[in-house]
Coordinates of C-alpha atoms (C1' of nucleotides) in Angstrom, one line a residue:
Chain A
M1 CA 0.0 0.0 0.0
S2 CA 0.8 3.7 0.3
Q3 CA 2.0 4.2 -3.2
N4 CA 2.7 7.9 -2.4
Q5 CA 1.8 8.5 -6.0
T6 CA 2.6 12.0 -7.3
A7 CA 2.0 14.5 -4.6
E8 CA 2.8 14.0 -0.9
T9 CA 0.1 13.9 1.7
P10 CA 0.0 17.5 2.8
Q11 CA -0.4 18.7 -0.8
R12 CA -3.2 16.3 -1.5
I13 CA -5.0 17.4 1.7
L14 CA -4.6 21.1 0.8
D15 CA -5.9 20.6 -2.7
A16 CA -8.9 18.5 -1.6
A17 CA -9.7 20.9 1.2
E18 CA -9.7 23.9 -1.2
A19 CA -12.3 22.4 -3.5
L20 CA -14.5 21.2 -0.6
F21 CA -14.3 24.5 1.3
V22 CA -15.6 26.3 -1.8
E23 CA -18.5 23.9 -2.2
F24 CA -19.6 23.6 1.4
G25 CA -17.9 26.4 3.4
L26 CA -15.2 26.3 6.0
E27 CA -17.3 25.2 8.9
A28 CA -19.6 22.7 7.1
T29 CA -16.7 20.9 5.5
T30 CA -15.6 18.0 7.8
L31 CA -12.2 16.5 8.1
R32 CA -13.6 13.2 7.1
Q33 CA -14.8 14.7 3.8
I34 CA -11.4 16.2 3.2
T35 CA -9.4 13.1 4.0
A36 CA -11.7 10.9 2.0
A37 CA -11.4 13.1 -1.1
A38 CA -7.6 13.3 -0.6
Q39 CA -7.5 9.5 -0.1
V40 CA -5.5 9.8 3.1
N41 CA -6.1 8.8 6.6
L42 CA -8.3 10.9 8.9
A43 CA -5.5 11.5 11.3
A44 CA -3.2 12.9 8.6
V45 CA -4.7 16.4 8.9
N46 CA -3.9 16.6 12.6
Y47 CA -0.5 15.0 12.1
H48 CA 0.7 17.3 9.3
F49 CA -1.0 20.5 10.2
G50 CA -1.9 20.2 13.9
S51 CA -5.6 21.2 13.6
K52 CA -8.3 22.1 11.2
E53 CA -7.7 25.8 11.9
A54 CA -4.1 25.4 11.1
L55 CA -4.9 23.6 7.8
I56 CA -7.2 26.5 6.8
A57 CA -4.5 29.1 7.7
E58 CA -1.9 27.2 5.7
L59 CA -4.3 26.9 2.8
F60 CA -4.8 30.6 2.6
R61 CA -1.2 31.4 3.3
R62 CA 0.2 29.5 0.3
R63 CA -2.0 31.2 -2.2
L64 CA -2.2 34.7 -0.6
S65 CA 1.6 35.0 -0.4
W66 CA 1.9 34.3 -4.0
L67 CA -1.0 36.5 -5.0
N68 CA 0.3 39.6 -3.1
E69 CA 3.8 39.0 -4.3
Q70 CA 2.6 39.2 -7.8
R71 CA 0.6 42.3 -7.1
L72 CA 3.6 44.1 -5.5
Q73 CA 5.9 43.0 -8.4
Q74 CA 3.4 44.5 -10.9
L75 CA 3.2 47.7 -8.9
D76 CA 7.0 47.9 -8.7
R77 CA 7.2 47.4 -12.4
L78 CA 4.8 50.2 -13.1
D79 CA 6.5 52.5 -10.6
A80 CA 9.9 51.9 -12.2
Q81 CA 8.8 52.7 -15.7
A82 CA 6.8 55.8 -14.5
Q83 CA 10.0 57.3 -13.0
G84 CA 8.4 59.2 -10.1
R85 CA 5.4 60.4 -12.0
P86 CA 2.0 59.3 -10.5
L87 CA 0.5 56.3 -12.1
K88 CA -2.8 56.2 -13.9
P89 CA -5.6 54.9 -11.6
S90 CA -6.4 52.2 -14.2
Q91 CA -2.9 50.9 -14.0
I92 CA -3.1 50.5 -10.2
V93 CA -6.5 48.9 -10.3
D94 CA -5.3 46.5 -13.0
A95 CA -2.2 45.6 -10.9
F96 CA -4.3 44.8 -7.9
F97 CA -7.5 43.3 -9.3
G98 CA -6.1 42.1 -12.6
V99 CA -3.7 39.6 -11.0
A100 CA -6.6 38.3 -8.9
V101 CA -9.0 37.9 -11.7
R102 CA -6.4 36.2 -13.8
M103 CA -5.7 33.8 -11.0
A104 CA -9.4 33.2 -10.8
A105 CA -9.4 32.3 -14.4
D106 CA -7.0 29.5 -13.8
R107 CA -9.2 26.6 -13.4
V108 CA -6.7 23.7 -13.7
G109 CA -4.2 25.0 -11.1
G110 CA -6.9 25.5 -8.5
G111 CA -6.7 29.3 -8.5
H112 CA -10.3 29.5 -9.5
N113 CA -11.5 27.6 -6.5
F114 CA -9.3 29.6 -4.2
M115 CA -10.4 33.0 -5.4
R116 CA -14.0 32.1 -5.0
L117 CA -13.2 31.1 -1.5
L118 CA -11.2 34.2 -0.8
G119 CA -13.9 36.6 -2.0
R120 CA -16.3 35.1 0.4
T121 CA -13.8 35.1 3.3
Y122 CA -13.4 38.8 3.6
T123 CA -16.9 38.9 5.2
E124 CA -16.4 35.6 7.0
P125 CA -17.7 35.7 10.6
A126 CA -15.0 33.4 12.0
A127 CA -12.5 35.6 13.8
F128 CA -9.4 33.6 13.3
V129 CA -9.9 33.6 9.5
R130 CA -10.1 37.4 9.4
S131 CA -7.1 37.8 11.6
F132 CA -4.6 36.1 9.3
L133 CA -6.3 37.6 6.3
A134 CA -5.5 41.0 7.7
A135 CA -2.0 39.9 8.4
E136 CA -1.4 38.6 4.9
D137 CA -3.0 41.5 3.1
S138 CA -2.2 44.6 5.2
K139 CA 1.1 45.4 3.7
T140 CA -0.1 45.0 0.1
I141 CA -3.2 47.0 0.7
A142 CA -1.3 49.8 2.3
R143 CA 1.0 50.2 -0.7
F144 CA -1.9 50.2 -3.2
K145 CA -3.9 52.7 -1.2
A146 CA -0.9 55.0 -1.1
A147 CA -0.5 54.6 -4.8
L148 CA -4.1 55.4 -5.4
I149 CA -4.0 58.5 -3.1
K150 CA -1.0 59.7 -5.1
S151 CA -2.7 59.0 -8.3
L152 CA -5.9 60.8 -7.4
P153 CA -4.8 63.9 -5.6
D154 CA -8.2 65.6 -6.0
V155 CA -10.0 62.8 -4.2
P156 CA -10.1 62.7 -0.4
P157 CA -8.3 59.6 1.0
E158 CA -11.3 58.6 2.9
E159 CA -13.3 58.5 -0.3
I160 CA -10.6 56.3 -1.8
F161 CA -10.7 53.9 1.1
W162 CA -14.4 53.4 0.6
R163 CA -14.2 53.0 -3.2
F164 CA -11.4 50.5 -2.8
H165 CA -13.7 48.6 -0.5
F166 CA -16.5 48.8 -3.0
M167 CA -14.1 47.5 -5.7
L168 CA -13.2 44.6 -3.5
G169 CA -16.9 43.7 -3.2
A170 CA -17.5 44.0 -7.0
M171 CA -14.5 41.7 -7.6
S172 CA -15.6 39.2 -5.0
Y173 CA -19.0 38.9 -6.7
A174 CA -17.4 38.9 -10.1
I175 CA -15.4 35.9 -9.1
S176 CA -18.2 34.1 -7.4
G177 CA -19.6 34.5 -10.8
A178 CA -22.2 32.2 -12.2
D179 CA -23.1 30.8 -8.7
A180 CA -24.8 33.9 -7.4
L181 CA -25.7 35.1 -10.9
S182 CA -27.7 32.1 -11.7
I183 CA -30.0 33.2 -8.9
L184 CA -30.6 36.5 -10.6
A185 CA -30.5 35.7 -14.2
D186 CA -32.7 33.2 -16.0
V187 CA -30.2 33.1 -18.8
S188 CA -27.0 31.3 -18.1
L189 CA -24.0 33.6 -18.4
D190 CA -20.8 32.3 -19.8
D191 CA -18.2 33.1 -17.1
S192 CA -15.6 30.7 -18.5
D193 CA -13.8 33.4 -20.4
G194 CA -11.6 35.0 -17.8
E195 CA -10.3 37.6 -20.1
A196 CA -13.8 38.8 -21.0
L197 CA -14.8 38.9 -17.3
M198 CA -11.6 40.8 -16.6
A199 CA -12.5 43.4 -19.2
R200 CA -16.0 43.8 -17.9
L201 CA -15.0 44.1 -14.3
M202 CA -12.2 46.5 -15.1
S203 CA -14.3 49.0 -16.9
F204 CA -16.8 48.9 -14.2
L205 CA -14.2 49.4 -11.5
I206 CA -12.6 52.3 -13.2
G207 CA -15.9 53.9 -13.8
G208 CA -16.8 53.7 -10.2
L209 CA -13.4 54.8 -9.0
R210 CA -13.4 57.9 -11.2
A211 CA -17.1 58.8 -10.6
P212 CA -17.8 62.4 -9.6
L213 CA -17.6 62.9 -5.9
P214 CA -21.0 62.7 -4.1
A215 CA -22.6 65.9 -3.1
L216 CA -22.6 65.0 0.6
L217 CA -24.7 67.9 1.8
T218 CA -27.6 67.5 -0.5
N219 CA -31.2 66.4 -0.3
L220 CA -32.0 64.5 2.8
Q221 CA -34.4 61.6 3.0
Q222 CA -37.0 61.4 0.4
A223 CA -40.5 60.0 0.6
T224 CA -39.4 56.6 1.8
P225 CA -41.2 54.9 4.7
T226 CA -39.2 54.3 7.8
P227 CA -37.4 51.0 7.4
R228 CA -38.6 49.2 10.4
A229 CA -38.7 45.5 10.8
A230 CA -41.7 44.0 9.1
R231 CA -43.9 42.5 11.7
A232 CA -44.2 38.9 10.7
P233 CA -47.8 38.6 9.5
K234 CA -48.5 34.9 9.7
R235 CA -46.2 32.0 9.9
R236 CA -47.8 28.9 8.7
S237 CA -50.8 28.7 6.4
G238 CA -52.6 25.5 7.4
G239 CA -53.0 23.8 10.7
A240 CA -51.7 24.6 14.1
A241 CA -48.1 24.4 15.2
L242 CA -48.6 21.1 17.0
Q243 CA -45.6 18.9 16.7
P244 CA -44.5 19.9 13.3
H245 CA -42.4 16.8 12.6
S246 CA -41.0 15.6 9.3
Chain B
M1 CA -42.8 32.1 35.5
S2 CA -43.2 32.7 31.8
Q3 CA -43.9 36.3 32.0
N4 CA -44.4 36.5 28.2
Q5 CA -43.1 40.0 28.5
T6 CA -43.5 42.1 25.4
A7 CA -42.9 39.9 22.3
E8 CA -44.0 36.4 21.9
T9 CA -41.6 33.6 21.7
P10 CA -41.2 33.2 17.9
Q11 CA -40.4 36.9 17.6
R12 CA -37.8 36.8 20.3
I13 CA -36.2 33.8 18.7
L14 CA -36.1 35.5 15.3
D15 CA -34.5 38.6 16.7
A16 CA -31.9 36.8 18.7
A17 CA -31.1 34.5 15.9
E18 CA -30.6 37.4 13.5
A19 CA -28.0 39.1 15.7
L20 CA -26.2 35.8 16.3
F21 CA -26.1 34.8 12.7
V22 CA -24.4 38.0 11.8
E23 CA -21.8 37.5 14.4
F24 CA -21.0 33.8 14.0
G25 CA -22.6 32.7 10.8
L26 CA -25.5 30.4 10.0
E27 CA -23.7 27.1 10.6
A28 CA -21.6 28.1 13.6
T29 CA -24.5 29.6 15.5
T30 CA -26.1 26.9 17.7
L31 CA -29.7 26.6 18.8
R32 CA -28.5 26.7 22.4
Q33 CA -26.9 30.1 21.8
I34 CA -30.1 31.4 20.1
T35 CA -32.5 30.1 22.8
A36 CA -30.3 31.4 25.6
A37 CA -30.1 34.9 24.0
A38 CA -33.8 34.9 23.5
Q39 CA -34.4 33.6 27.0
V40 CA -36.6 30.7 25.8
N41 CA -36.4 27.0 26.1
L42 CA -34.2 25.0 23.8
A43 CA -37.1 23.1 22.3
A44 CA -38.9 26.3 21.4
V45 CA -37.2 26.5 18.1
N46 CA -38.2 23.1 16.9
Y47 CA -41.7 23.6 18.3
H48 CA -42.4 26.9 16.7
F49 CA -40.5 26.6 13.4
G50 CA -39.9 22.9 13.0
S51 CA -36.2 22.9 12.4
K52 CA -33.1 25.2 12.3
E53 CA -33.4 25.4 8.5
A54 CA -37.0 26.5 8.7
L55 CA -36.0 29.1 11.3
I56 CA -33.4 30.5 8.9
A57 CA -35.9 30.5 6.0
E58 CA -38.5 32.3 8.0
L59 CA -35.9 34.8 9.2
F60 CA -35.0 35.7 5.7
R61 CA -38.5 35.6 4.4
R62 CA -39.9 38.2 6.8
R63 CA -37.3 40.8 5.9
L64 CA -36.9 40.0 2.2
S65 CA -40.6 40.2 1.5
W66 CA -40.7 43.7 3.0
L67 CA -37.5 44.8 1.3
N68 CA -38.6 43.7 -2.2
E69 CA -42.1 45.1 -1.6
Q70 CA -40.5 48.5 -1.0
R71 CA -38.3 48.2 -4.0
L72 CA -41.2 47.4 -6.3
Q73 CA -43.3 50.2 -4.9
Q74 CA -40.5 52.6 -5.4
L75 CA -40.2 51.5 -9.0
D76 CA -43.9 51.7 -9.5
R77 CA -43.9 55.2 -8.3
L78 CA -41.1 56.2 -10.7
D79 CA -42.8 54.4 -13.6
A80 CA -46.0 56.2 -12.9
Q81 CA -44.5 59.7 -12.9
A82 CA -42.4 58.9 -15.9
Q83 CA -45.5 58.1 -18.0
G84 CA -43.9 55.6 -20.3
R85 CA -40.7 57.4 -20.9
P86 CA -37.6 55.4 -19.8
L87 CA -36.2 56.1 -16.4
K88 CA -32.8 57.4 -15.7
P89 CA -30.4 54.6 -14.6
S90 CA -29.7 56.5 -11.4
Q91 CA -33.3 56.4 -10.5
I92 CA -33.5 52.6 -10.9
V93 CA -30.3 52.1 -9.0
D94 CA -31.5 54.2 -6.2
A95 CA -34.8 52.4 -6.0
F96 CA -33.1 49.0 -5.7
F97 CA -30.0 49.8 -3.7
G98 CA -31.2 52.8 -1.9
V99 CA -34.0 51.0 -0.1
A100 CA -31.5 48.3 1.0
V101 CA -28.9 50.8 2.2
R102 CA -31.5 52.7 4.1
M103 CA -32.7 49.5 5.7
A104 CA -29.1 48.8 6.6
A105 CA -28.9 52.2 8.3
D106 CA -31.7 51.2 10.6
R107 CA -29.8 50.0 13.6
V108 CA -32.6 49.9 16.2
G109 CA -35.1 47.9 14.2
G110 CA -32.6 45.2 13.3
G111 CA -32.4 46.1 9.6
H112 CA -28.7 46.7 10.0
N113 CA -28.0 43.2 11.2
F114 CA -30.1 41.6 8.6
M115 CA -28.6 43.5 5.7
R116 CA -25.1 42.5 6.7
L117 CA -26.3 38.9 6.9
L118 CA -28.0 39.2 3.5
G119 CA -25.0 40.6 1.7
R120 CA -23.0 37.6 2.8
T121 CA -25.7 35.1 2.0
Y122 CA -25.7 35.7 -1.8
T123 CA -22.4 33.8 -1.9
E124 CA -23.4 31.3 0.9
P125 CA -22.4 27.7 0.1
A126 CA -25.4 26.2 1.8
A127 CA -27.8 25.1 -1.0
F128 CA -31.1 25.5 0.8
V129 CA -30.3 29.1 1.6
R130 CA -29.6 30.0 -1.9
S131 CA -32.7 28.3 -3.1
F132 CA -35.2 30.4 -1.2
L133 CA -33.1 33.5 -1.7
A134 CA -33.7 33.0 -5.4
A135 CA -37.4 32.4 -4.8
E136 CA -37.8 35.6 -2.9
D137 CA -35.7 37.8 -5.2
S138 CA -36.3 36.5 -8.6
K139 CA -39.4 38.5 -9.4
T140 CA -37.9 41.8 -8.1
I141 CA -34.6 41.3 -9.9
A142 CA -36.4 40.5 -13.2
R143 CA -38.4 43.8 -13.1
F144 CA -35.3 45.8 -12.3
K145 CA -33.3 44.3 -14.9
A146 CA -36.0 45.0 -17.5
A147 CA -36.1 48.6 -16.3
L148 CA -32.4 48.9 -16.7
I149 CA -32.4 47.4 -20.1
K150 CA -35.0 49.9 -21.2
S151 CA -33.1 52.7 -19.5
L152 CA -29.8 51.8 -21.2
P153 CA -30.8 50.9 -24.8
D154 CA -27.2 51.3 -26.0
V155 CA -25.8 48.7 -23.5
P156 CA -26.1 45.0 -24.3
P157 CA -28.3 43.2 -21.8
E158 CA -25.6 40.7 -20.9
E159 CA -23.4 43.6 -19.9
I160 CA -26.1 45.0 -17.8
F161 CA -26.5 41.6 -16.0
W162 CA -22.9 41.6 -15.1
R163 CA -22.8 45.2 -13.9
F164 CA -25.9 44.6 -11.8
H165 CA -24.0 41.7 -10.3
F166 CA -21.0 43.9 -9.7
M167 CA -23.2 46.5 -8.0
L168 CA -24.6 43.8 -5.7
G169 CA -21.1 43.0 -4.7
A170 CA -20.2 46.6 -4.0
M171 CA -23.4 47.0 -2.0
S172 CA -22.7 43.9 0.0
Y173 CA -19.3 45.1 1.0
A174 CA -20.5 48.6 1.6
I175 CA -23.0 47.2 4.2
S176 CA -20.5 44.8 5.7
G177 CA -18.8 48.0 6.2
A178 CA -16.3 48.6 9.0
D179 CA -15.9 44.9 9.7
A180 CA -14.0 44.1 6.5
L181 CA -12.7 47.6 6.1
S182 CA -11.0 47.5 9.4
I183 CA -8.8 44.8 7.9
L184 CA -7.7 47.1 5.2
A185 CA -7.6 50.5 6.8
D186 CA -5.5 51.5 9.8
V187 CA -7.8 54.4 10.2
S188 CA -11.2 53.7 11.6
L189 CA -13.9 54.8 9.2
D190 CA -17.1 56.1 10.4
D191 CA -19.9 54.0 8.9
S192 CA -22.5 55.1 11.3
D193 CA -23.9 57.7 8.9
G194 CA -26.1 55.8 6.6
E195 CA -26.9 58.8 4.5
A196 CA -23.2 59.5 3.8
L197 CA -22.6 55.8 3.0
M198 CA -25.6 55.9 0.7
A199 CA -24.2 58.9 -1.2
R200 CA -20.7 57.3 -1.5
L201 CA -22.1 54.1 -2.7
M202 CA -24.5 55.6 -5.1
S203 CA -22.0 57.7 -7.0
F204 CA -19.7 54.7 -7.2
L205 CA -22.5 52.5 -8.6
I206 CA -23.7 55.0 -11.1
G207 CA -20.1 55.6 -12.2
G208 CA -19.6 51.9 -12.7
L209 CA -22.9 51.3 -14.4
R210 CA -22.4 54.1 -16.9
A211 CA -18.7 53.3 -17.6
P212 CA -17.7 53.0 -21.2
L213 CA -18.1 49.5 -22.6
P214 CA -15.0 47.4 -22.5
A215 CA -13.2 46.9 -25.7
L216 CA -13.5 43.2 -25.7
L217 CA -11.3 42.4 -28.6
T218 CA -8.2 44.2 -27.5
N219 CA -4.8 43.3 -26.0
L220 CA -4.5 39.8 -24.9
Q221 CA -2.5 38.6 -21.9
Q222 CA 0.3 40.9 -20.9
A223 CA 3.6 40.0 -19.4
T224 CA 2.1 38.2 -16.4
P225 CA 3.4 34.9 -15.2
T226 CA 1.1 31.9 -15.4
P227 CA -0.9 31.8 -12.2
R228 CA -0.2 28.3 -11.1
A229 CA -0.5 27.2 -7.6
A230 CA 2.4 28.2 -5.5
R231 CA 4.3 25.1 -4.4
A232 CA 4.2 25.3 -0.6
P233 CA 7.8 26.1 0.2
K234 CA 8.1 25.1 3.9
R235 CA 5.5 24.4 6.4
R236 CA 6.8 24.8 9.8
S237 CA 10.0 26.6 10.8
G238 CA 11.4 24.8 13.8
G239 CA 11.2 21.2 14.8
A240 CA 9.7 18.1 13.2
A241 CA 6.1 17.4 12.8
L242 CA 6.0 14.9 15.6
Q243 CA 2.9 15.1 17.7
P244 CA 2.3 18.8 17.4
H245 CA -0.1 19.1 20.3
S246 CA -1.3 22.2 22.1
Chain C
dG1 C1' -63.7 26.4 38.5
dT2 C1' -62.9 22.9 34.9
dA3 C1' -61.8 20.7 30.5
dG4 C1' -58.8 20.8 26.7
dA5 C1' -55.6 22.8 23.8
dA6 C1' -51.3 25.3 23.5
dT7 C1' -46.9 26.1 25.2
dT8 C1' -42.9 25.5 28.2
dC9 C1' -39.6 22.8 30.6
dA10 C1' -35.8 19.5 31.9
dA11 C1' -33.8 15.6 30.2
dA12 C1' -32.3 12.6 27.1
dC13 C1' -31.7 11.0 22.2
dA14 C1' -28.7 9.4 18.2
dA15 C1' -25.4 11.3 15.2
dT16 C1' -21.4 13.7 14.1
dC17 C1' -17.7 16.7 15.0
dG18 C1' -12.3 17.5 15.8
dT19 C1' -9.0 15.2 18.1
dT20 C1' -6.2 11.5 20.3
dT21 C1' -4.2 7.0 20.8
dC22 C1' -1.1 3.3 19.9
dA23 C1' 0.3 -0.3 17.0
dA24 C1' 1.7 -1.4 12.3
dA25 C1' 4.1 -0.2 8.0
dC26 C1' 7.4 2.4 5.7
dG27 C1' 11.9 5.0 4.3
dC28 C1' 16.6 5.1 4.7
dA29 C1' 21.2 5.4 6.7
dT30 C1' 24.5 2.2 8.4
Chain D
dA1 C1' 19.7 -7.2 7.3
dT2 C1' 19.2 -4.1 11.4
dG3 C1' 17.7 -0.1 13.9
dC4 C1' 15.3 4.2 14.2
dG5 C1' 12.7 8.1 13.0
dT6 C1' 8.7 9.2 10.1
dT7 C1' 4.3 8.3 8.4
dT8 C1' 0.0 5.7 8.0
dG9 C1' -3.7 3.0 9.9
dA10 C1' -8.0 1.6 12.5
dA11 C1' -10.4 2.6 16.4
dA12 C1' -11.9 5.1 20.0
dC13 C1' -12.2 9.5 22.8
dG14 C1' -15.1 13.4 24.9
dA15 C1' -17.7 17.1 23.4
dT16 C1' -21.3 19.2 21.0
dT17 C1' -24.7 19.3 17.5
dG18 C1' -30.0 19.3 16.1
dT19 C1' -33.8 17.0 17.5
dT20 C1' -37.3 14.4 20.2
dT21 C1' -39.8 13.0 24.3
dG22 C1' -43.2 13.3 27.9
dA23 C1' -44.6 15.4 31.9
dA24 C1' -45.5 20.0 33.9
dT25 C1' -47.4 24.4 33.2
dT26 C1' -50.1 28.2 31.2
dC27 C1' -53.8 29.9 28.4
dT28 C1' -58.5 30.1 26.7
dA29 C1' -63.4 29.1 26.4
dC30 C1' -67.4 27.5 28.7

DNA sequence: GTAGAATTCAAACAATCGTTTCAAACGCAT
DNA sequence: ATGCGTTTGAAACGATTGTTTGAATTCTAC
């Protein structure tokens, strides 16, 4: 037994876990699912990684470090050839989001699965996930925000922060792609073409980033009713609530 | 005992569950947490709702029905006073996203909690959640998409679908707000002003929606390395992987 | 007040979770 | 081949999960 075929056990576990986490979520995916898919023993996860949490952390770390490395290299390249002059916002946006979307377009290497997972994770409730996400991303984000501020001297930094945040959301949903979109659209959209998605997303992002500043001190609330909680009108239609089994 | 103070048991359960789901997620939140927070007996959830899944469904239903009702009313109002002429895209966007953001600004009625939960749920892995999300939203989404298509006759419908999707993502992150933003920004942004957030988001959305169409048949891949999975370089720094307890 | 339905309560249910255990199998230097 | 550290294997661990049970309690109508 134990042919140790091509990849060693930790790699197999990471790859299997990545696919399952996308499908079922971090919490709902069990170690038994993962080890079964990876064709390794159940105890292998705790042996090689120490715990499920450590497995998740390592899973994100190996991809995020590569992703942010590429982003910073791209920004360095642009900075070098700009020779001190401020970059165009579209260049900065492309360096940050373009690398991510191109990674998401990589279906065979697993990048697609990971990016779908990552987009969801920025709003993940689990505290430990957000903590190492922040640790991995903070340096990169800081450099890109600084570049954007320098690139858009007429836009207040706080406004840039928010728009960067909005762009992250748009990218996240763009990568989640057909999953959530199939809810909304009766037609099935073709999201297999990563380059086309990239082009769509990029023009949207630039349009939003360069939009005219909001007139903050304008018309207050319009004729909209107060958004209170809807009192639940009636719960069940038919019979009483006696022992609602099955 | 059993003072049955102000709200009856099902309401108390729904309100408590809503707050806990935002904080810990749908799966990670236990019925014992919920019933303890609502100060009701553990069995009350299964008695009144039938199961945890049914509780979640009812929780989303009571808010979503109200939300989509308001959206459609707003669109009806605009349609009526437009008298057949196509609406401005900003009007349509405001009718759809404005109602949501204003609901998210309602912190006392629980709307804030729910909208944070909703934004995350569109990318939720759990199948049963997405199914009734689709059921609740499909009619509303269809009407708004039709309005947008009519409002933007020069933009291909498929492009509008995608941009609508991007807008949903931006709104989701906008509402998640300071949670995810605190990862990215060292400064603490003030997201307490719902009207200011609304203004920021709306100008971003309109800018993205009205952005020039991407030149789809342009430059192909640039000088970016192939986004393969990074081979995990080294896992642990120090000692061996023998019994890594604690 | 009393009967009967609706609700609440404490306790237990089977199932499944992440984790641990310890012996067996393996890899590899000598 | 021998010895030893590394990895795998099957089985069990305690804890926690959603759910169910059946008796007590409260509520409502007569």
